[in-house]
Short mmCIF file of C-alpha atoms and ligand atoms in Angstrom, two decimals:
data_model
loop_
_atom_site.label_atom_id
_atom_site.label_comp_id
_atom_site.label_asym_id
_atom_site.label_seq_id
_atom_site.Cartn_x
_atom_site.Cartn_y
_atom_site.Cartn_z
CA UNK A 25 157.21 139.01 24.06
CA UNK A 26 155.60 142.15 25.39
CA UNK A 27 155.66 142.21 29.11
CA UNK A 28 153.11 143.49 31.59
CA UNK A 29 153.75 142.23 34.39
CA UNK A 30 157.17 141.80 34.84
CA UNK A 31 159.63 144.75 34.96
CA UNK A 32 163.33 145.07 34.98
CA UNK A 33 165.75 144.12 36.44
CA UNK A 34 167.01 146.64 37.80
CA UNK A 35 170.02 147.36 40.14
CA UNK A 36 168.45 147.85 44.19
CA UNK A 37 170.52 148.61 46.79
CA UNK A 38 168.99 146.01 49.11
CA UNK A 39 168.34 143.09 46.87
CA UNK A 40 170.47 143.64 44.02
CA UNK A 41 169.50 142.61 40.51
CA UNK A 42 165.89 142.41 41.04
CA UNK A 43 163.43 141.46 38.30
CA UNK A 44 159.48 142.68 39.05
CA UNK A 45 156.72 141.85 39.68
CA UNK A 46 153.20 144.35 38.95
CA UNK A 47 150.34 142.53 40.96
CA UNK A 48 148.41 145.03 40.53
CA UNK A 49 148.16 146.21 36.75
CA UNK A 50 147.16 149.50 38.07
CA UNK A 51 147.70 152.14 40.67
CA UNK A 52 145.69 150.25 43.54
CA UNK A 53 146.40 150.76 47.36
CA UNK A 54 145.62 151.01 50.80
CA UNK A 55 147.27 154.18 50.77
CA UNK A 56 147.38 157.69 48.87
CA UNK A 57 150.90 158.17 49.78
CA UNK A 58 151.54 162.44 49.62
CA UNK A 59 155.16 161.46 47.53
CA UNK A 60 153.50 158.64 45.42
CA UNK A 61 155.70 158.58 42.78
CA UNK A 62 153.01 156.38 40.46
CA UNK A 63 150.62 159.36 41.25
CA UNK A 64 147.14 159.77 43.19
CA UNK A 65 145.70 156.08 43.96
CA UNK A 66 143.10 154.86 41.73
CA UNK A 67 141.42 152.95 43.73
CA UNK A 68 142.03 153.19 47.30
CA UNK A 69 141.09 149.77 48.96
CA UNK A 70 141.48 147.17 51.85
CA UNK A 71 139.83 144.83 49.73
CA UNK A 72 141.75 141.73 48.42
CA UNK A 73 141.43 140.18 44.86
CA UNK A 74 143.21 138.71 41.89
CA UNK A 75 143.30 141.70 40.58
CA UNK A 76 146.52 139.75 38.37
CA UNK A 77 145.84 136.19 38.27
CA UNK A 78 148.83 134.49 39.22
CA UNK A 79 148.39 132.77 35.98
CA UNK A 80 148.85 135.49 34.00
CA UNK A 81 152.02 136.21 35.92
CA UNK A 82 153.76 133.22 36.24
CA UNK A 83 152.82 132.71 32.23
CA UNK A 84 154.71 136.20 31.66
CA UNK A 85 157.68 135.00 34.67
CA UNK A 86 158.20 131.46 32.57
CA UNK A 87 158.21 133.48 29.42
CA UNK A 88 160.97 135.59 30.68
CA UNK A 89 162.82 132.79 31.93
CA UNK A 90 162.68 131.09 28.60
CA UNK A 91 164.47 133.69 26.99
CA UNK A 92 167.62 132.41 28.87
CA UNK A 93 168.58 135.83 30.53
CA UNK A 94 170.87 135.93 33.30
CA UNK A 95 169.15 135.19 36.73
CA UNK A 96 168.58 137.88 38.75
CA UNK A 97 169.27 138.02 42.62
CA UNK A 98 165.54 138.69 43.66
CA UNK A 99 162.26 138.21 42.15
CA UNK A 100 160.21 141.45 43.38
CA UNK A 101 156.65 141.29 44.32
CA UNK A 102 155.50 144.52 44.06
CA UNK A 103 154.07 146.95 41.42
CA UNK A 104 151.98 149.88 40.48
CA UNK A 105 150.03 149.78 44.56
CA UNK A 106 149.79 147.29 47.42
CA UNK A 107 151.26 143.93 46.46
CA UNK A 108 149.35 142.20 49.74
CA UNK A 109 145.96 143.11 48.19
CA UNK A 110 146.36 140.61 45.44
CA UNK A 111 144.52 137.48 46.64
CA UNK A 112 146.63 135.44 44.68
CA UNK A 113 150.10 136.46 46.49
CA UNK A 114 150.66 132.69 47.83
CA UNK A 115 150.28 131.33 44.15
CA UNK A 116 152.40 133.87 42.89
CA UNK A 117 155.08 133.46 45.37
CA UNK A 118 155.38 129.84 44.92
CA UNK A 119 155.23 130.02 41.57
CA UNK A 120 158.12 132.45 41.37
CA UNK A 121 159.94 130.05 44.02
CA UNK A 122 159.40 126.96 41.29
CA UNK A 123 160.69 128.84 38.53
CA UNK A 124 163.78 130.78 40.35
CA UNK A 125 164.29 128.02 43.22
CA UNK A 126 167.90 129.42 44.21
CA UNK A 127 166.98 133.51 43.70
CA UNK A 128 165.54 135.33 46.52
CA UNK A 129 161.41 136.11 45.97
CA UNK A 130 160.90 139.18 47.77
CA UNK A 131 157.76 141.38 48.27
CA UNK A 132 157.53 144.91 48.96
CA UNK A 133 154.84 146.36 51.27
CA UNK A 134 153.49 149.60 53.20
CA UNK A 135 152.51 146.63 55.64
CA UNK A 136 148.87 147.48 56.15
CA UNK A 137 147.62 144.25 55.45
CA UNK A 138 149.70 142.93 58.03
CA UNK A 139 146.99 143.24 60.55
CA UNK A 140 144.89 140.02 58.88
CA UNK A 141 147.30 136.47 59.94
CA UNK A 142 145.86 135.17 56.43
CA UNK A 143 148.07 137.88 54.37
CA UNK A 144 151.23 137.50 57.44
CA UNK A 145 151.27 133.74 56.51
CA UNK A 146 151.21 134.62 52.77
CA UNK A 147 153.87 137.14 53.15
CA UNK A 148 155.97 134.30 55.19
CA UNK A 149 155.97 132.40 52.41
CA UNK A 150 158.90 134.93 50.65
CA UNK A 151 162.76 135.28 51.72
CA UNK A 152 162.33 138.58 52.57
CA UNK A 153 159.64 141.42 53.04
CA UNK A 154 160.18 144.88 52.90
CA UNK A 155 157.98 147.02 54.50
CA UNK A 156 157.58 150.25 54.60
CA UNK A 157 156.89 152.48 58.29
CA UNK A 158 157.05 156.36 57.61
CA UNK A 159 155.32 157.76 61.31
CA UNK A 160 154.03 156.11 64.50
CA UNK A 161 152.27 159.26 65.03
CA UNK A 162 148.80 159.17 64.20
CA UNK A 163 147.91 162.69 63.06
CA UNK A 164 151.58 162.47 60.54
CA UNK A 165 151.03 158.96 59.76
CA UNK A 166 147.28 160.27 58.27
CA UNK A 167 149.11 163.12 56.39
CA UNK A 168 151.65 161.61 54.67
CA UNK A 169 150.56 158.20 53.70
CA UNK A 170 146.61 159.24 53.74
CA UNK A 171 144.79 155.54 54.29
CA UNK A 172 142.16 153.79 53.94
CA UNK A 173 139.83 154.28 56.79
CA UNK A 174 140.57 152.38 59.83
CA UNK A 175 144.34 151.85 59.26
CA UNK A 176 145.97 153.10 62.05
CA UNK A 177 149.70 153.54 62.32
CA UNK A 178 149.82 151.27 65.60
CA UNK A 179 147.48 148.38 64.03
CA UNK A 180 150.33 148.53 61.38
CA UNK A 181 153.04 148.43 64.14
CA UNK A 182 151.29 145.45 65.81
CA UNK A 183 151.17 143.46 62.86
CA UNK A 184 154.60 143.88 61.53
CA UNK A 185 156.06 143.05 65.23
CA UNK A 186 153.47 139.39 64.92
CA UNK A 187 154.90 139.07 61.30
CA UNK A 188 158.61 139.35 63.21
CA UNK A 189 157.65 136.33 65.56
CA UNK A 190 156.14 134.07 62.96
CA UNK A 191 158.84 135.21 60.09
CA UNK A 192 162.26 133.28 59.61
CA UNK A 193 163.37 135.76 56.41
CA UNK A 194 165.08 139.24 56.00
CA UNK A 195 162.96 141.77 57.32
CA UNK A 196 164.20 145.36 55.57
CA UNK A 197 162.16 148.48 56.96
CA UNK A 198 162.26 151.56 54.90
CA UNK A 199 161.27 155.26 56.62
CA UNK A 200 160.78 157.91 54.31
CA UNK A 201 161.16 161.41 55.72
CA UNK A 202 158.81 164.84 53.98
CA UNK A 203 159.91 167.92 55.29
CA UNK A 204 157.30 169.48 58.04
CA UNK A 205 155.40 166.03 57.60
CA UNK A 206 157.11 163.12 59.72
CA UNK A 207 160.30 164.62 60.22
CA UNK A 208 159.60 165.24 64.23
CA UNK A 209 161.32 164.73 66.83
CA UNK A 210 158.32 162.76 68.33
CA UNK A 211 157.98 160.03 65.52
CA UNK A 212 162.42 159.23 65.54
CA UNK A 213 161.61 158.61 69.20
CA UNK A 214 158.58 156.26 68.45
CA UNK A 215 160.50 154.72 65.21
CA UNK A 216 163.41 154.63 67.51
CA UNK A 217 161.36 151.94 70.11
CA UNK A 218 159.65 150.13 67.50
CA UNK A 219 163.02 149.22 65.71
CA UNK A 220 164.29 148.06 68.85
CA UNK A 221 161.09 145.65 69.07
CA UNK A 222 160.90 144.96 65.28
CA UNK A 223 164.85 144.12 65.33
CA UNK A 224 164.37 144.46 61.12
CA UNK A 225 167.35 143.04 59.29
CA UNK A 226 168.28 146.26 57.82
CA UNK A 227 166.61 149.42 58.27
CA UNK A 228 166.90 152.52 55.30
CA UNK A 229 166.26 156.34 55.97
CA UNK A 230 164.96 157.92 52.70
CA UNK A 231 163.54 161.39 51.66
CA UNK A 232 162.08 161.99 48.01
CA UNK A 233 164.01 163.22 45.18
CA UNK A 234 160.96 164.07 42.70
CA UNK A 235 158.03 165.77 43.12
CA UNK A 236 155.15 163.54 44.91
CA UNK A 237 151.30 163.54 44.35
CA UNK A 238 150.49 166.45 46.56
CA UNK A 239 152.16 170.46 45.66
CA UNK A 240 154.41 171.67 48.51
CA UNK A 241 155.46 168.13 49.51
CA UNK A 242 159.10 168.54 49.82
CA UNK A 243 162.43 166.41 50.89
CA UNK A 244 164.26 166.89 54.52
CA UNK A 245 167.90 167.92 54.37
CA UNK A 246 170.59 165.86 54.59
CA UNK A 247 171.76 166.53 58.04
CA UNK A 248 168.30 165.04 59.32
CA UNK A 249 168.32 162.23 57.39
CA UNK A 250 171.91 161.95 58.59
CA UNK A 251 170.73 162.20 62.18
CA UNK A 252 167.80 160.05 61.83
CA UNK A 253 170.05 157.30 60.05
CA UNK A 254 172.24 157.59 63.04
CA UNK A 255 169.38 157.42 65.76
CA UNK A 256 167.88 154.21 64.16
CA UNK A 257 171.42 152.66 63.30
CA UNK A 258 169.97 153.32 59.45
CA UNK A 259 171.91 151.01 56.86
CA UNK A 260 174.50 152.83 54.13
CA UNK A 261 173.55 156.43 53.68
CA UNK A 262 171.32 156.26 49.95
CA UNK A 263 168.97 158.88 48.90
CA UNK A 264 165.56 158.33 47.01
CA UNK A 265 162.31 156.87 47.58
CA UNK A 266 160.07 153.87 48.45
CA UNK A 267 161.27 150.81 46.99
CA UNK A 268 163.62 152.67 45.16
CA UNK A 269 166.29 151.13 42.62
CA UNK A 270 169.72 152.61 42.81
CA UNK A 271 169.24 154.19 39.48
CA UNK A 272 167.05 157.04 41.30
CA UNK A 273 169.55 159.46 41.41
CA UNK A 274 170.64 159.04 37.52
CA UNK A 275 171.21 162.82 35.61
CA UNK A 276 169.84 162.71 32.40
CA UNK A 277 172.91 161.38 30.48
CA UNK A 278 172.96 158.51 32.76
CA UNK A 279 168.99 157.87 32.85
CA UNK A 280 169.41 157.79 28.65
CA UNK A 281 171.98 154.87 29.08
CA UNK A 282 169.90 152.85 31.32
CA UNK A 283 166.62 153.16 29.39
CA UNK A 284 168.49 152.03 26.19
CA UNK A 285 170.32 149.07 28.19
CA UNK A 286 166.72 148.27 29.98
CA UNK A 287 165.20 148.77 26.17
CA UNK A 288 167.82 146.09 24.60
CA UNK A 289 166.71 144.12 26.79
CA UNK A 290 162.92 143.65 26.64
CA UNK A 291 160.03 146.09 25.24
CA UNK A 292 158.35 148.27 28.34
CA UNK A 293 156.28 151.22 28.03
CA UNK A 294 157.18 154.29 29.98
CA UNK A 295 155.58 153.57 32.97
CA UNK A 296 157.10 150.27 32.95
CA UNK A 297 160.41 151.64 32.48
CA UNK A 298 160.13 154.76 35.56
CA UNK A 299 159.19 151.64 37.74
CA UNK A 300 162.37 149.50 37.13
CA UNK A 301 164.70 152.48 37.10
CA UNK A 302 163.14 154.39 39.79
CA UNK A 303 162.91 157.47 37.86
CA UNK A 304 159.94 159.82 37.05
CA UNK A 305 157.65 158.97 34.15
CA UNK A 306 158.30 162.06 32.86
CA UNK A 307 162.60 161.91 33.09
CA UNK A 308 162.20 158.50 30.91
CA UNK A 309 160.05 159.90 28.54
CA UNK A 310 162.09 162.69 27.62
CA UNK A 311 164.68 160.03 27.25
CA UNK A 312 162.82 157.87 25.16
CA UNK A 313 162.56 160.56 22.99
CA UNK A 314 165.53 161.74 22.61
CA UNK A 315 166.36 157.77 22.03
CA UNK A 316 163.58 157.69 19.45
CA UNK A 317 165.47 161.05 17.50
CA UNK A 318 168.58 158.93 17.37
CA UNK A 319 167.24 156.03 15.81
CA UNK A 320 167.98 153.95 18.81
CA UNK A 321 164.58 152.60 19.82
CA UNK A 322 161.83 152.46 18.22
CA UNK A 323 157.90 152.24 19.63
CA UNK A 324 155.14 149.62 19.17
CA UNK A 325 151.49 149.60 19.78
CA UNK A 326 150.29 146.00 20.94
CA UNK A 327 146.68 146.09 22.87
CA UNK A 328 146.23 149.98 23.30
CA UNK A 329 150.05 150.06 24.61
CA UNK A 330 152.91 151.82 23.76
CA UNK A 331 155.82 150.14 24.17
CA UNK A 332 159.65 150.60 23.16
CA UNK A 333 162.55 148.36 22.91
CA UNK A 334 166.03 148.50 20.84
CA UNK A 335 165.97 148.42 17.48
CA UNK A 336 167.51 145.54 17.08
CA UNK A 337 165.01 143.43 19.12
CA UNK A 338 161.92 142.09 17.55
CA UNK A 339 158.59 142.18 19.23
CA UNK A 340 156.54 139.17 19.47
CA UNK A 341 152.36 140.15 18.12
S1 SF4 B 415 153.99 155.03 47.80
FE1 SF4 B 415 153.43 152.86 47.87
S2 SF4 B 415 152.02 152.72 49.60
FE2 SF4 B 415 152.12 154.87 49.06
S3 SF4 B 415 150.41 155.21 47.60
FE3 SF4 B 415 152.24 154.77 46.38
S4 SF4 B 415 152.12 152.56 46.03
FE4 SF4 B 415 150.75 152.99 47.76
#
């Protein structure tokens, strides 16, 4: 079966093998993030929908699940934008829960959504939630993850410290650093109070490794992140980005050997693939390429998509 919805797994370093989930089917978010990795946002929005039914999800979940796979540790709401803005993030998490009852359902979020109690009781529905909090100062949080209007980086604060009191899972908080953006001294001290208050399970201190949406966005060294890691009592030291699978550091040798393991395993299209591995589109395309010279994998067009999978594997129509 051709999957669009569902992605990996892939190896994270905070949830281990972790299958995912797109509830979006498109780049849609609350923010423009400057080191979006998926590119400029489509269609920037506060405005919930099923913009995937859960339907069509939980058809493509049970699908994979039929195939008799190993289970992975975490099913991974998250995808090409905002998980929270997909109205049908209850159905989808309790769907998930019925068809992986002993694997942790995670969702990933930038936590702006967090303000409205309907989407924190959602959200409390999952084992564990893994938002994202890059500056608590207003003028840096507007720079580098660029809003909707009206989000503010305190409204986000105040919702994720209600989400603490009425949330029994793992809590991870991810802070990614841009040099000259949010790397002040100012925002450590803020983030430095609000982890205190937040108390998140685990709390990770990333910088980019690619190129983001926006020229002249750039990463912070490696002795800040190791000081800021140190200030906030960060988790293991790991470089990459938001949400971002081990497999973000891979050279090229190593990204070839994942895309034709990832391949053997089910059919994804590029972008599918960059998502699960954590890589650039345009690192796995070269890869798929060179794959596709070699005889390795070979590409199929099903509904205006290109995907690729081994050559041994045979697509469903
Ligand atoms: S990095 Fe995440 S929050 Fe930021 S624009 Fe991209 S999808 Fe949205």
């Amino acid at each position: 079966m051709a999957y669009r919805y569902v992605f990996g797994p892939v190896m994270s370093g905070r949830l281990g093998r972790s299958l995912g989930l797109d509830l979006l089917g498109g780049h849609i978010c609350s923010m423009d993030c400057v080191y979006c990795e998926v590119g400029a946002t489509r269609n920037l929005t506060l405005e919930r929908r099923p913009y995937v039914s859960a339907a069509a999800i939980l058809k493509e979940l049970a699908a994979w699940k039929a195939e008799g796979l190993d289970t992975p540790d975490a099913v991974t709401l998250g995808g090409l934008g905002e998980p929270t803005l997909n109205s049908d993030m209850a159905e989808i998490i309790a769907g998930a829960r019925a068809l992986f009852p002993d694997t942790v359902i995670a969702v990933l979020t930038n936590a702006t959504l967090m303000t409205d109690p309907q989407v924190r009781r959602e959200l409390a529905l999952a084992d564990a939630v893994l938002p994202s909090m890059d500056s608590l100062v207003e003028a840096e949080f507007a720079a580098i993850n660029r809003p909707c209007p009206g989000v503010t980086p305190q409204g986000v604060a105040q919702g994720l410290l209600a989400f603490r009191q009425e949330f029994t899972g793992k809590i991870f908080l991810e802070i990614l650093l841009a040099k000259g953006i949010n790397d002040s001294d100012e925002n450590l001290g803020r983030l430095k109070t609000f982890c205190q208050q937040l108390a998140p399970d685990r709390v990770d201190v990333v910088t980019m490794t690619r190129p983001g949406t926006v020229k002249g966005t750039h990463p912070v060294d490696g002795a800040v992140l190791s000081r800021w890691r140190k200030a906030l009592g960060a988790g293991k030291a790991r470089t990459g980005e938001r949400g971002e699978p081990e497999a973000g550091t891979l050279d090229e040798a190593r990204t070839i050997e994942f895309v034709q393991a990832s391949l053997a395993r089910r059919p994804q299209t590029v972008l599918q693939l960059a998502q699960a591995l954590g890589a650039s589109p345009h690192t796995v395309r070269a890869a798929v390429e060179a794959l596709e010279r070699t005889g390795g994998i070979v590409a199929r067009t099903d509904r205006g998509e290109t995907y690729y999978h081994g050559s041994g594997h045979i697509l469903e129509a």
